[in-house]
mmCIF file of C-alpha atoms and ligand atoms in Angstrom:
data_model
loop_
_atom_site.group_PDB
_atom_site.id
_atom_site.type_symbol
_atom_site.label_atom_id
_atom_site.label_comp_id
_atom_site.label_asym_id
_atom_site.label_seq_id
_atom_site.Cartn_x
_atom_site.Cartn_y
_atom_site.Cartn_z
ATOM 1 C CA MET A 1 -14.783 38.637 28.655
ATOM 2 C CA PRO A 2 -15.573 35.660 26.393
ATOM 3 C CA ASP A 3 -15.382 32.338 28.190
ATOM 4 C CA PRO A 4 -11.989 30.816 27.079
ATOM 5 C CA ALA A 5 -13.564 27.350 27.274
ATOM 6 C CA VAL A 6 -15.952 28.286 24.445
ATOM 7 C CA SER A 7 -14.115 27.661 21.179
ATOM 8 C CA ARG A 8 -14.312 30.246 18.378
ATOM 9 C CA SER A 9 -12.675 27.780 15.963
ATOM 10 C CA ASN A 10 -14.444 26.710 12.785
ATOM 11 C CA LEU A 11 -12.786 23.328 12.992
ATOM 12 C CA SER A 12 -14.999 20.297 13.485
ATOM 13 C CA PRO A 13 -14.060 16.865 14.863
ATOM 14 C CA VAL A 14 -16.311 15.198 12.259
ATOM 15 C CA PRO A 15 -13.253 14.136 10.149
ATOM 16 C CA LEU A 16 -11.848 12.503 13.289
ATOM 17 C CA MET A 17 -15.131 10.638 13.778
ATOM 18 C CA GLN A 18 -14.786 9.328 10.226
ATOM 19 C CA LEU A 19 -11.155 8.333 10.804
ATOM 20 C CA SER A 20 -11.823 6.700 14.154
ATOM 21 C CA THR A 21 -14.777 4.647 12.995
ATOM 22 C CA GLY A 22 -13.108 3.459 9.786
ATOM 23 C CA PHE A 23 -12.974 -0.031 11.246
ATOM 24 C CA TRP A 24 -16.787 -0.132 11.564
ATOM 25 C CA ALA A 25 -17.071 0.035 7.785
ATOM 26 C CA PHE A 26 -14.335 -2.551 7.290
ATOM 27 C CA LYS A 27 -15.800 -5.024 9.777
ATOM 28 C CA THR A 28 -19.256 -4.674 8.198
ATOM 29 C CA LEU A 29 -17.778 -5.575 4.816
ATOM 30 C CA ALA A 30 -15.719 -8.427 6.312
ATOM 31 C CA ALA A 31 -18.740 -9.931 8.118
ATOM 32 C CA ALA A 32 -20.924 -9.716 5.010
ATOM 33 C CA ASP A 33 -18.192 -11.367 2.962
ATOM 34 C CA GLU A 34 -17.673 -14.095 5.589
ATOM 35 C CA LEU A 35 -21.424 -14.781 5.565
ATOM 36 C CA ASP A 36 -21.260 -14.969 1.761
ATOM 37 C CA LEU A 37 -23.961 -12.323 1.468
ATOM 38 C CA PHE A 38 -22.856 -10.929 -1.894
ATOM 39 C CA THR A 39 -22.318 -14.366 -3.461
ATOM 40 C CA ARG A 40 -25.770 -15.402 -2.252
ATOM 41 C CA LEU A 41 -27.326 -12.291 -3.822
ATOM 42 C CA SER A 42 -25.486 -12.514 -7.138
ATOM 43 C CA ASP A 43 -27.851 -12.550 -10.117
ATOM 44 C CA THR A 44 -30.945 -12.690 -7.928
ATOM 45 C CA ALA A 45 -33.877 -10.333 -7.442
ATOM 46 C CA GLY A 46 -32.432 -9.487 -4.038
ATOM 47 C CA ILE A 47 -33.385 -10.406 -0.517
ATOM 48 C CA THR A 48 -35.663 -9.005 2.185
ATOM 49 C CA SER A 49 -34.651 -8.754 5.788
ATOM 50 C CA GLU A 50 -37.073 -11.602 6.648
ATOM 51 C CA GLU A 51 -35.579 -13.828 3.932
ATOM 52 C CA LEU A 52 -32.075 -13.184 5.289
ATOM 53 C CA VAL A 53 -33.285 -14.235 8.745
ATOM 54 C CA GLN A 54 -34.391 -17.546 7.234
ATOM 55 C CA ALA A 55 -31.358 -17.997 4.988
ATOM 56 C CA LEU A 56 -28.776 -17.454 7.739
ATOM 57 C CA GLY A 57 -30.838 -18.653 10.686
ATOM 58 C CA ILE A 58 -30.171 -15.403 12.545
ATOM 59 C CA HIS A 59 -32.218 -12.976 14.657
ATOM 60 C CA PRO A 60 -34.181 -10.247 12.769
ATOM 61 C CA ARG A 61 -32.285 -7.469 14.599
ATOM 62 C CA PRO A 62 -28.770 -8.175 13.203
ATOM 63 C CA ALA A 63 -30.240 -9.164 9.819
ATOM 64 C CA GLU A 64 -31.787 -5.727 9.411
ATOM 65 C CA MET A 65 -28.655 -3.998 10.737
ATOM 66 C CA LEU A 66 -26.341 -5.862 8.356
ATOM 67 C CA LEU A 67 -28.485 -5.084 5.311
ATOM 68 C CA THR A 68 -28.834 -1.435 6.312
ATOM 69 C CA GLY A 69 -25.102 -1.151 6.997
ATOM 70 C CA CYS A 70 -24.171 -2.676 3.643
ATOM 71 C CA ALA A 71 -26.608 -0.363 1.865
ATOM 72 C CA ALA A 72 -25.123 2.641 3.679
ATOM 73 C CA LEU A 73 -21.658 1.612 2.487
ATOM 74 C CA GLY A 74 -22.723 1.329 -1.157
ATOM 75 C CA LEU A 75 -22.440 -2.464 -1.198
ATOM 76 C CA LEU A 76 -26.185 -3.092 -1.522
ATOM 77 C CA GLU A 77 -28.983 -1.142 -3.185
ATOM 78 C CA LYS A 78 -32.579 -1.217 -1.951
ATOM 79 C CA GLU A 79 -35.696 -1.370 -4.123
ATOM 80 C CA GLY A 80 -38.990 -1.760 -2.303
ATOM 81 C CA SER A 81 -38.211 -4.118 0.548
ATOM 82 C CA ARG A 82 -35.479 -5.998 -1.353
ATOM 83 C CA TYR A 83 -31.736 -5.483 -1.120
ATOM 84 C CA ARG A 84 -29.594 -6.264 -4.176
ATOM 85 C CA ASN A 85 -25.859 -6.211 -4.812
ATOM 86 C CA SER A 86 -24.600 -2.819 -5.947
ATOM 87 C CA PRO A 87 -22.530 -2.953 -9.169
ATOM 88 C CA LEU A 88 -19.350 -2.737 -7.013
ATOM 89 C CA ALA A 89 -20.330 -5.756 -4.899
ATOM 90 C CA GLU A 90 -21.529 -7.721 -7.930
ATOM 91 C CA GLU A 91 -18.225 -7.198 -9.763
ATOM 92 C CA PHE A 92 -15.729 -7.663 -6.916
ATOM 93 C CA LEU A 93 -17.378 -9.446 -3.982
ATOM 94 C CA VAL A 94 -18.960 -12.462 -5.617
ATOM 95 C CA ARG A 95 -16.889 -15.598 -5.098
ATOM 96 C CA GLY A 96 -15.699 -17.147 -8.366
ATOM 97 C CA LYS A 97 -15.738 -13.907 -10.377
ATOM 98 C CA PRO A 98 -12.434 -13.056 -12.103
ATOM 99 C CA TYR A 99 -11.662 -9.972 -9.983
ATOM 100 C CA TYR A 100 -13.031 -11.338 -6.669
ATOM 101 C CA PHE A 101 -11.621 -9.125 -3.903
ATOM 102 C CA GLY A 102 -12.911 -11.146 -0.946
ATOM 103 C CA GLY A 103 -9.660 -13.070 -0.521
ATOM 104 C CA PHE A 104 -7.942 -9.852 0.480
ATOM 105 C CA VAL A 105 -10.831 -8.838 2.747
ATOM 106 C CA LYS A 106 -10.478 -12.188 4.504
ATOM 107 C CA MET A 107 -6.756 -11.797 5.041
ATOM 108 C CA LEU A 108 -7.248 -8.287 6.405
ATOM 109 C CA ASP A 109 -9.904 -9.586 8.752
ATOM 110 C CA LYS A 110 -8.243 -12.744 10.015
ATOM 111 C CA ARG A 111 -4.542 -11.906 9.896
ATOM 112 C CA LEU A 112 -3.855 -8.186 9.594
ATOM 113 C CA TYR A 113 -6.641 -6.770 11.776
ATOM 114 C CA PRO A 114 -5.361 -8.596 14.887
ATOM 115 C CA GLY A 115 -1.806 -7.498 13.987
ATOM 116 C CA TRP A 116 -2.901 -3.865 13.632
ATOM 117 C CA GLY A 117 -4.430 -4.170 17.102
ATOM 118 C CA LYS A 118 -0.802 -4.134 18.316
ATOM 119 C CA LEU A 119 0.383 -1.281 16.096
ATOM 120 C CA THR A 120 1.594 0.833 19.030
ATOM 121 C CA GLU A 121 3.709 -2.120 20.184
ATOM 122 C CA ALA A 122 5.177 -2.427 16.668
ATOM 123 C CA ILE A 123 6.017 1.277 16.632
ATOM 124 C CA ARG A 124 7.675 1.047 20.046
ATOM 125 C CA THR A 125 9.665 -2.112 19.293
ATOM 126 C CA ASN A 126 10.195 -1.941 15.492
ATOM 127 C CA ARG A 127 9.092 -5.590 15.404
ATOM 128 C CA PRO A 128 6.317 -7.321 13.450
ATOM 129 C CA THR A 129 3.144 -8.338 15.268
ATOM 130 C CA THR A 130 1.623 -10.969 12.954
ATOM 131 C CA TRP A 131 4.443 -13.496 13.544
ATOM 132 C CA ASP A 132 7.218 -14.014 16.038
ATOM 133 C CA PRO A 133 10.644 -12.895 14.776
ATOM 134 C CA ASP A 134 12.307 -14.974 17.501
ATOM 135 C CA ARG A 135 10.877 -18.137 15.913
ATOM 136 C CA GLN A 136 10.691 -17.277 12.210
ATOM 137 C CA ALA A 137 13.150 -15.565 9.868
ATOM 138 C CA SER A 138 10.392 -13.784 7.954
ATOM 139 C CA LEU A 139 6.710 -13.767 7.195
ATOM 140 C CA PHE A 140 7.407 -16.314 4.443
ATOM 141 C CA ASP A 141 9.428 -18.677 6.596
ATOM 142 C CA GLY A 142 7.594 -21.902 7.506
ATOM 143 C CA GLU A 143 4.544 -23.352 5.895
ATOM 144 C CA ASP A 144 1.846 -22.485 8.412
ATOM 145 C CA PRO A 145 -1.295 -24.048 6.913
ATOM 146 C CA ALA A 146 -3.547 -21.169 8.020
ATOM 147 C CA MET A 147 -1.226 -18.748 6.289
ATOM 148 C CA LEU A 148 -1.086 -20.930 3.182
ATOM 149 C CA ALA A 149 -4.840 -21.025 3.117
ATOM 150 C CA PHE A 150 -5.273 -17.316 2.601
ATOM 151 C CA PHE A 151 -2.126 -15.223 2.086
ATOM 152 C CA TRP A 152 -1.619 -16.080 -1.589
ATOM 153 C CA GLU A 153 -5.376 -16.124 -2.227
ATOM 154 C CA ALA A 154 -5.405 -12.583 -0.840
ATOM 155 C CA MET A 155 -2.474 -11.549 -3.025
ATOM 156 C CA HIS A 156 -4.265 -13.049 -6.019
ATOM 157 C CA SER A 157 -7.333 -10.956 -5.211
ATOM 158 C CA ILE A 158 -5.509 -7.666 -5.281
ATOM 159 C CA SER A 159 -2.878 -8.486 -7.879
ATOM 160 C CA THR A 160 -5.252 -9.602 -10.632
ATOM 161 C CA PHE A 161 -6.752 -6.121 -10.710
ATOM 162 C CA THR A 162 -3.385 -4.382 -10.238
ATOM 163 C CA ALA A 163 -2.035 -6.323 -13.222
ATOM 164 C CA ARG A 164 -4.980 -5.101 -15.277
ATOM 165 C CA ALA A 165 -4.226 -1.482 -14.265
ATOM 166 C CA LEU A 166 -0.526 -1.965 -15.109
ATOM 167 C CA ALA A 167 -1.356 -3.550 -18.479
ATOM 168 C CA GLU A 168 -3.517 -0.535 -19.322
ATOM 169 C CA ALA A 169 -0.824 1.946 -18.223
ATOM 170 C CA MET A 170 2.138 0.444 -20.109
ATOM 171 C CA ASP A 171 2.575 -1.542 -23.292
ATOM 172 C CA PHE A 172 3.782 -5.104 -22.804
ATOM 173 C CA GLY A 173 3.527 -5.732 -26.562
ATOM 174 C CA ARG A 174 7.284 -5.261 -26.977
ATOM 175 C CA PHE A 175 8.270 -7.885 -24.378
ATOM 176 C CA ARG A 176 8.527 -11.599 -25.124
ATOM 177 C CA ARG A 177 9.456 -13.221 -21.831
ATOM 178 C CA LEU A 178 8.620 -11.978 -18.380
ATOM 179 C CA LEU A 179 10.272 -13.176 -15.159
ATOM 180 C CA ASP A 180 7.965 -12.549 -12.208
ATOM 181 C CA VAL A 181 10.315 -12.541 -9.207
ATOM 182 C CA GLY A 182 8.365 -13.555 -6.085
ATOM 183 C CA GLY A 183 5.432 -13.948 -8.453
ATOM 184 C CA GLY A 184 3.204 -15.562 -5.818
ATOM 185 C CA SER A 185 0.024 -17.035 -7.264
ATOM 186 C CA GLY A 186 0.917 -15.910 -10.789
ATOM 187 C CA ALA A 187 -1.870 -13.314 -10.908
ATOM 188 C CA TYR A 188 0.187 -10.836 -12.984
ATOM 189 C CA ASP A 189 1.387 -13.510 -15.371
ATOM 190 C CA ILE A 190 -2.114 -14.828 -16.009
ATOM 191 C CA GLU A 191 -3.590 -11.358 -16.553
ATOM 192 C CA LEU A 192 -0.691 -10.113 -18.718
ATOM 193 C CA CYS A 193 -0.509 -13.278 -20.853
ATOM 194 C CA ARG A 194 -4.273 -13.107 -21.425
ATOM 195 C CA ARG A 195 -3.906 -9.541 -22.688
ATOM 196 C CA TYR A 196 -0.652 -9.961 -24.662
ATOM 197 C CA PRO A 197 -0.718 -13.087 -26.837
ATOM 198 C CA GLN A 198 3.013 -12.879 -27.707
ATOM 199 C CA LEU A 199 4.038 -12.944 -24.037
ATOM 200 C CA ARG A 200 5.386 -15.927 -22.088
ATOM 201 C CA ALA A 201 6.121 -15.796 -18.387
ATOM 202 C CA THR A 202 7.935 -17.530 -15.539
ATOM 203 C CA VAL A 203 6.692 -17.369 -11.951
ATOM 204 C CA TYR A 204 9.775 -17.554 -9.731
ATOM 205 C CA ASP A 205 8.986 -18.099 -6.050
ATOM 206 C CA LEU A 206 9.530 -20.431 -3.089
ATOM 207 C CA PRO A 207 8.723 -24.095 -3.875
ATOM 208 C CA PHE A 208 5.461 -24.343 -1.901
ATOM 209 C CA VAL A 209 4.254 -21.126 -3.577
ATOM 210 C CA THR A 210 5.062 -22.213 -7.128
ATOM 211 C CA GLU A 211 2.770 -25.192 -6.482
ATOM 212 C CA ILE A 212 -0.076 -22.752 -5.802
ATOM 213 C CA ALA A 213 0.871 -20.753 -8.916
ATOM 214 C CA ALA A 214 0.972 -23.878 -11.111
ATOM 215 C CA GLY A 215 -2.578 -24.688 -9.992
ATOM 216 C CA LYS A 216 -3.863 -21.179 -10.815
ATOM 217 C CA VAL A 217 -2.078 -21.190 -14.182
ATOM 218 C CA ALA A 218 -3.578 -24.584 -15.075
ATOM 219 C CA GLU A 219 -7.049 -23.341 -14.045
ATOM 220 C CA ALA A 220 -6.551 -20.386 -16.399
ATOM 221 C CA GLY A 221 -5.566 -22.790 -19.219
ATOM 222 C CA LEU A 222 -2.173 -21.087 -19.653
ATOM 223 C CA SER A 223 0.254 -23.860 -18.687
ATOM 224 C CA ASP A 224 1.720 -23.807 -22.217
ATOM 225 C CA ARG A 225 2.823 -20.140 -21.837
ATOM 226 C CA ILE A 226 3.458 -19.720 -18.116
ATOM 227 C CA GLU A 227 5.996 -21.895 -16.348
ATOM 228 C CA VAL A 228 7.032 -21.924 -12.724
ATOM 229 C CA ALA A 229 10.593 -21.913 -11.356
ATOM 230 C CA ALA A 230 11.029 -22.860 -7.716
ATOM 231 C CA GLY A 231 13.840 -21.004 -5.994
ATOM 232 C CA ASP A 232 14.878 -18.509 -3.369
ATOM 233 C CA PHE A 233 15.818 -15.011 -4.434
ATOM 234 C CA PHE A 234 18.228 -14.648 -1.506
ATOM 235 C CA ALA A 235 19.871 -18.071 -1.597
ATOM 236 C CA ASP A 236 20.082 -18.399 -5.410
ATOM 237 C CA ALA A 237 23.255 -16.857 -6.844
ATOM 238 C CA VAL A 238 21.547 -16.070 -10.153
ATOM 239 C CA PHE A 239 17.953 -15.682 -11.303
ATOM 240 C CA PRO A 240 16.489 -17.728 -14.180
ATOM 241 C CA GLY A 241 17.756 -16.237 -17.464
ATOM 242 C CA GLY A 242 16.281 -15.705 -20.931
ATOM 243 C CA HIS A 243 13.799 -12.961 -19.982
ATOM 244 C CA ASP A 244 13.657 -9.437 -21.410
ATOM 245 C CA ALA A 245 11.469 -8.064 -18.603
ATOM 246 C CA ILE A 246 11.582 -8.668 -14.863
ATOM 247 C CA LEU A 247 8.673 -7.807 -12.604
ATOM 248 C CA LEU A 248 8.895 -7.155 -8.860
ATOM 249 C CA SER A 249 5.373 -6.692 -7.557
ATOM 250 C CA MET A 250 5.020 -6.010 -3.845
ATOM 251 C CA ILE A 251 8.413 -7.621 -3.230
ATOM 252 C CA LEU A 252 10.739 -4.771 -2.331
ATOM 253 C CA HIS A 253 8.407 -3.341 0.336
ATOM 254 C CA ASP A 254 8.886 -6.608 2.282
ATOM 255 C CA TRP A 255 12.624 -6.120 2.830
ATOM 256 C CA SER A 256 15.353 -3.772 4.039
ATOM 257 C CA GLU A 257 17.142 -1.451 1.642
ATOM 258 C CA ALA A 258 20.284 -3.647 1.691
ATOM 259 C CA LYS A 259 18.324 -6.787 0.745
ATOM 260 C CA ASP A 260 16.384 -4.905 -1.938
ATOM 261 C CA ARG A 261 19.574 -3.660 -3.552
ATOM 262 C CA GLU A 262 20.820 -7.255 -3.646
ATOM 263 C CA ILE A 263 17.606 -8.445 -5.339
ATOM 264 C CA LEU A 264 17.889 -5.595 -7.867
ATOM 265 C CA ARG A 265 21.544 -6.451 -8.517
ATOM 266 C CA LYS A 266 20.528 -10.011 -9.408
ATOM 267 C CA CYS A 267 17.789 -8.648 -11.673
ATOM 268 C CA HIS A 268 20.369 -6.476 -13.465
ATOM 269 C CA GLU A 269 22.632 -9.485 -13.901
ATOM 270 C CA ALA A 270 19.829 -11.686 -15.248
ATOM 271 C CA LEU A 271 18.643 -9.177 -17.873
ATOM 272 C CA PRO A 272 20.037 -8.792 -21.386
ATOM 273 C CA SER A 273 21.103 -5.336 -22.570
ATOM 274 C CA GLY A 274 17.897 -3.328 -23.209
ATOM 275 C CA GLY A 275 15.922 -5.462 -20.736
ATOM 276 C CA VAL A 276 13.650 -3.770 -18.242
ATOM 277 C CA VAL A 277 12.980 -4.114 -14.534
ATOM 278 C CA ILE A 278 9.469 -3.119 -13.443
ATOM 279 C CA ILE A 279 8.880 -2.367 -9.752
ATOM 280 C CA THR A 280 5.177 -2.121 -8.935
ATOM 281 C CA GLU A 281 4.233 -0.954 -5.458
ATOM 282 C CA LEU A 282 2.053 1.470 -3.584
ATOM 283 C CA LEU A 283 4.679 4.196 -3.954
ATOM 284 C CA VAL A 284 5.069 6.787 -1.212
ATOM 285 C CA ASN A 285 5.620 10.248 -2.718
ATOM 286 C CA ASP A 286 9.094 11.739 -2.665
ATOM 287 C CA GLU A 287 8.018 14.307 -0.042
ATOM 288 C CA LYS A 288 6.883 11.444 2.251
ATOM 289 C CA THR A 289 3.483 12.971 2.884
ATOM 290 C CA GLY A 290 1.295 10.305 1.265
ATOM 291 C CA PRO A 291 -0.702 9.202 -0.577
ATOM 292 C CA ALA A 292 -2.648 7.534 2.235
ATOM 293 C CA PRO A 293 -2.927 4.011 0.703
ATOM 294 C CA ALA A 294 0.868 3.880 0.252
ATOM 295 C CA ALA A 295 1.702 5.483 3.599
ATOM 296 C CA LEU A 296 -0.643 3.097 5.413
ATOM 297 C CA MET A 297 0.617 0.076 3.454
ATOM 298 C CA SER A 298 4.017 1.112 4.754
ATOM 299 C CA LEU A 299 2.735 0.829 8.343
ATOM 300 C CA ASN A 300 1.264 -2.519 7.338
ATOM 301 C CA MET A 301 4.817 -3.519 6.419
ATOM 302 C CA LEU A 302 5.846 -2.570 9.960
ATOM 303 C CA ILE A 303 3.498 -5.149 11.487
ATOM 304 C CA GLU A 304 4.305 -7.782 8.828
ATOM 305 C CA THR A 305 7.896 -7.347 7.605
ATOM 306 C CA GLU A 306 11.272 -5.657 7.920
ATOM 307 C CA GLY A 307 10.499 -3.421 4.926
ATOM 308 C CA ARG A 308 8.569 -0.271 4.165
ATOM 309 C CA ASN A 309 6.973 1.400 1.167
ATOM 310 C CA TYR A 310 9.702 3.318 -0.639
ATOM 311 C CA THR A 311 9.546 6.355 -2.934
ATOM 312 C CA PRO A 312 10.290 6.644 -6.677
ATOM 313 C CA ALA A 313 13.361 8.742 -5.766
ATOM 314 C CA GLU A 314 14.691 5.955 -3.512
ATOM 315 C CA TYR A 315 14.147 3.228 -6.110
ATOM 316 C CA GLY A 316 15.525 5.534 -8.821
ATOM 317 C CA ALA A 317 18.767 6.074 -6.895
ATOM 318 C CA TRP A 318 19.281 2.329 -6.318
ATOM 319 C CA LEU A 319 18.576 1.524 -9.981
ATOM 320 C CA ASP A 320 20.885 4.283 -11.177
ATOM 321 C CA GLU A 321 23.758 2.992 -9.010
ATOM 322 C CA LEU A 322 23.329 -0.466 -10.525
ATOM 323 C CA GLY A 323 23.611 0.921 -14.053
ATOM 324 C CA PHE A 324 19.940 0.959 -15.064
ATOM 325 C CA ARG A 325 19.070 3.807 -17.460
ATOM 326 C CA ASP A 326 15.914 5.668 -18.643
ATOM 327 C CA ILE A 327 14.521 5.347 -15.132
ATOM 328 C CA ARG A 328 10.959 6.612 -14.894
ATOM 329 C CA THR A 329 7.700 6.159 -13.038
ATOM 330 C CA VAL A 330 4.391 5.220 -14.656
ATOM 331 C CA TRP A 331 1.399 6.062 -12.472
ATOM 332 C CA PHE A 332 -1.898 4.155 -12.434
ATOM 333 C CA ASP A 333 -4.754 3.444 -10.122
ATOM 334 C CA GLY A 334 -4.509 -0.147 -8.891
ATOM 335 C CA THR A 335 -5.296 -1.945 -5.657
ATOM 336 C CA GLY A 336 -1.853 -3.327 -4.820
ATOM 337 C CA ALA A 337 0.111 -0.588 -6.584
ATOM 338 C CA ASN A 338 -0.331 3.010 -7.652
ATOM 339 C CA GLY A 339 2.602 2.999 -10.035
ATOM 340 C CA ALA A 340 5.625 1.269 -11.482
ATOM 341 C CA VAL A 341 9.249 2.390 -11.442
ATOM 342 C CA LEU A 342 11.013 1.217 -14.618
ATOM 343 C CA GLY A 343 14.708 0.979 -15.412
ATOM 344 C CA TYR A 344 16.422 -0.344 -18.553
ATOM 345 C CA LYS A 345 19.714 -2.189 -18.563
ATOM 346 C CA GLY A 346 22.186 -0.141 -20.652
HETATM 347 C C1 SAM Q 1 3.711 -9.795 -1.030
HETATM 348 S S1 SAM Q 1 3.877 -11.250 -1.940
HETATM 349 C C2 SAM Q 1 3.748 -10.666 -3.620
HETATM 350 C C3 SAM Q 1 3.318 -11.740 -4.586
HETATM 351 C C4 SAM Q 1 3.161 -11.289 -6.037
HETATM 352 N N1 SAM Q 1 4.363 -10.683 -6.562
HETATM 353 C C5 SAM Q 1 1.980 -10.348 -6.178
HETATM 354 O O1 SAM Q 1 2.192 -9.133 -6.307
HETATM 355 O O2 SAM Q 1 0.852 -10.841 -6.159
HETATM 356 C C6 SAM Q 1 5.590 -11.586 -1.777
HETATM 357 C C7 SAM Q 1 6.051 -12.855 -2.474
HETATM 358 O O3 SAM Q 1 7.461 -13.010 -2.294
HETATM 359 C C8 SAM Q 1 7.712 -14.390 -2.175
HETATM 360 N N2 SAM Q 1 9.003 -14.609 -1.493
HETATM 361 C C9 SAM Q 1 9.308 -14.312 -0.216
HETATM 362 N N3 SAM Q 1 10.570 -14.682 0.049
HETATM 363 C C10 SAM Q 1 11.059 -15.235 -1.076
HETATM 364 C C11 SAM Q 1 12.313 -15.791 -1.429
HETATM 365 N N4 SAM Q 1 13.310 -15.845 -0.549
HETATM 366 N N5 SAM Q 1 12.490 -16.252 -2.694
HETATM 367 C C12 SAM Q 1 11.461 -16.198 -3.595
HETATM 368 N N6 SAM Q 1 10.248 -15.679 -3.317
HETATM 369 C C13 SAM Q 1 10.057 -15.190 -2.082
HETATM 370 C C14 SAM Q 1 6.546 -14.871 -1.332
HETATM 371 O O4 SAM Q 1 6.400 -16.280 -1.396
HETATM 372 C C15 SAM Q 1 5.394 -14.104 -1.945
HETATM 373 O O5 SAM Q 1 4.778 -14.809 -2.987
#
């Protein structure tokens, strides 16, 4: 008789090892970014382990481990005894570069990682873990300086690249004025206006956020084409008019279905006939089986908000009920979104 404790299965737990240790990779990246490793190495001949010891004033043991870990993750490349930025790190992890991703890494590390530590609690209670719903109405309520310091910087990091992916997937050449509802730092507006010279845009967001956006827009030298409109998309009866396209990027996943339908109703009202609403999100598939970045962003919404990541079918049904026509989904490969659901006002 074969011993029943000896498995005949071909299955291996190696995929579970990869899943379970995912945070090792993330924390290695976050520590390297916090120590400014990639910025330090940008456009240099690289660094040896001994030089890193000197530069950071750290013990040789962690210096060697950090460099080896970053090389293993494809963030550094080694030639002789010197470690250099890989092309990925050079393009996206060097502070000051146009598509710098470190702002998002920092927010994940400092804000979301502790919140995810209480994911089971969030699942049990259906309450966020990164802020206290007994003291705040939402994630965006209150002007916590720590939050101000990195939330919108993080959004800027992921949205600049998402805007680029969107601009490559659909033609903005036929639109003249874009209203970016909850436009945050103005990342989409800056990227889209740079690519489409006929386009003008309005960043519509809470007053303390439009101040951040105005600063980013001025830095980009686009203040003559991008304006800001301070407001509140729940409290305001109508949205700013005169726009033929309205963008909602990573807005609807923050809120309940009822609130989202109300935001979409105001979008419909603000658009002229033929105007378009563009919903960009990490879209969960209609079968609700993935893809993983969207499904996990949805759990991220559990610890941060009252929303979730919806499907194209869900958005399509809401848009259809409001009278939007030619509803379709454009897929692309971005950081903050994998697609856009579009609907035209009839
Ligand atoms: C997840 S961020 C997305 C920012 C931007 N659309 C992007 O994709 O980079 C959500 C945005 O909604 C804005 N927001 C939240 N509540 C709002 C309200 N009541 N009225 C206007 N904007 C609001 C926040 O300030 C924040 O900028």
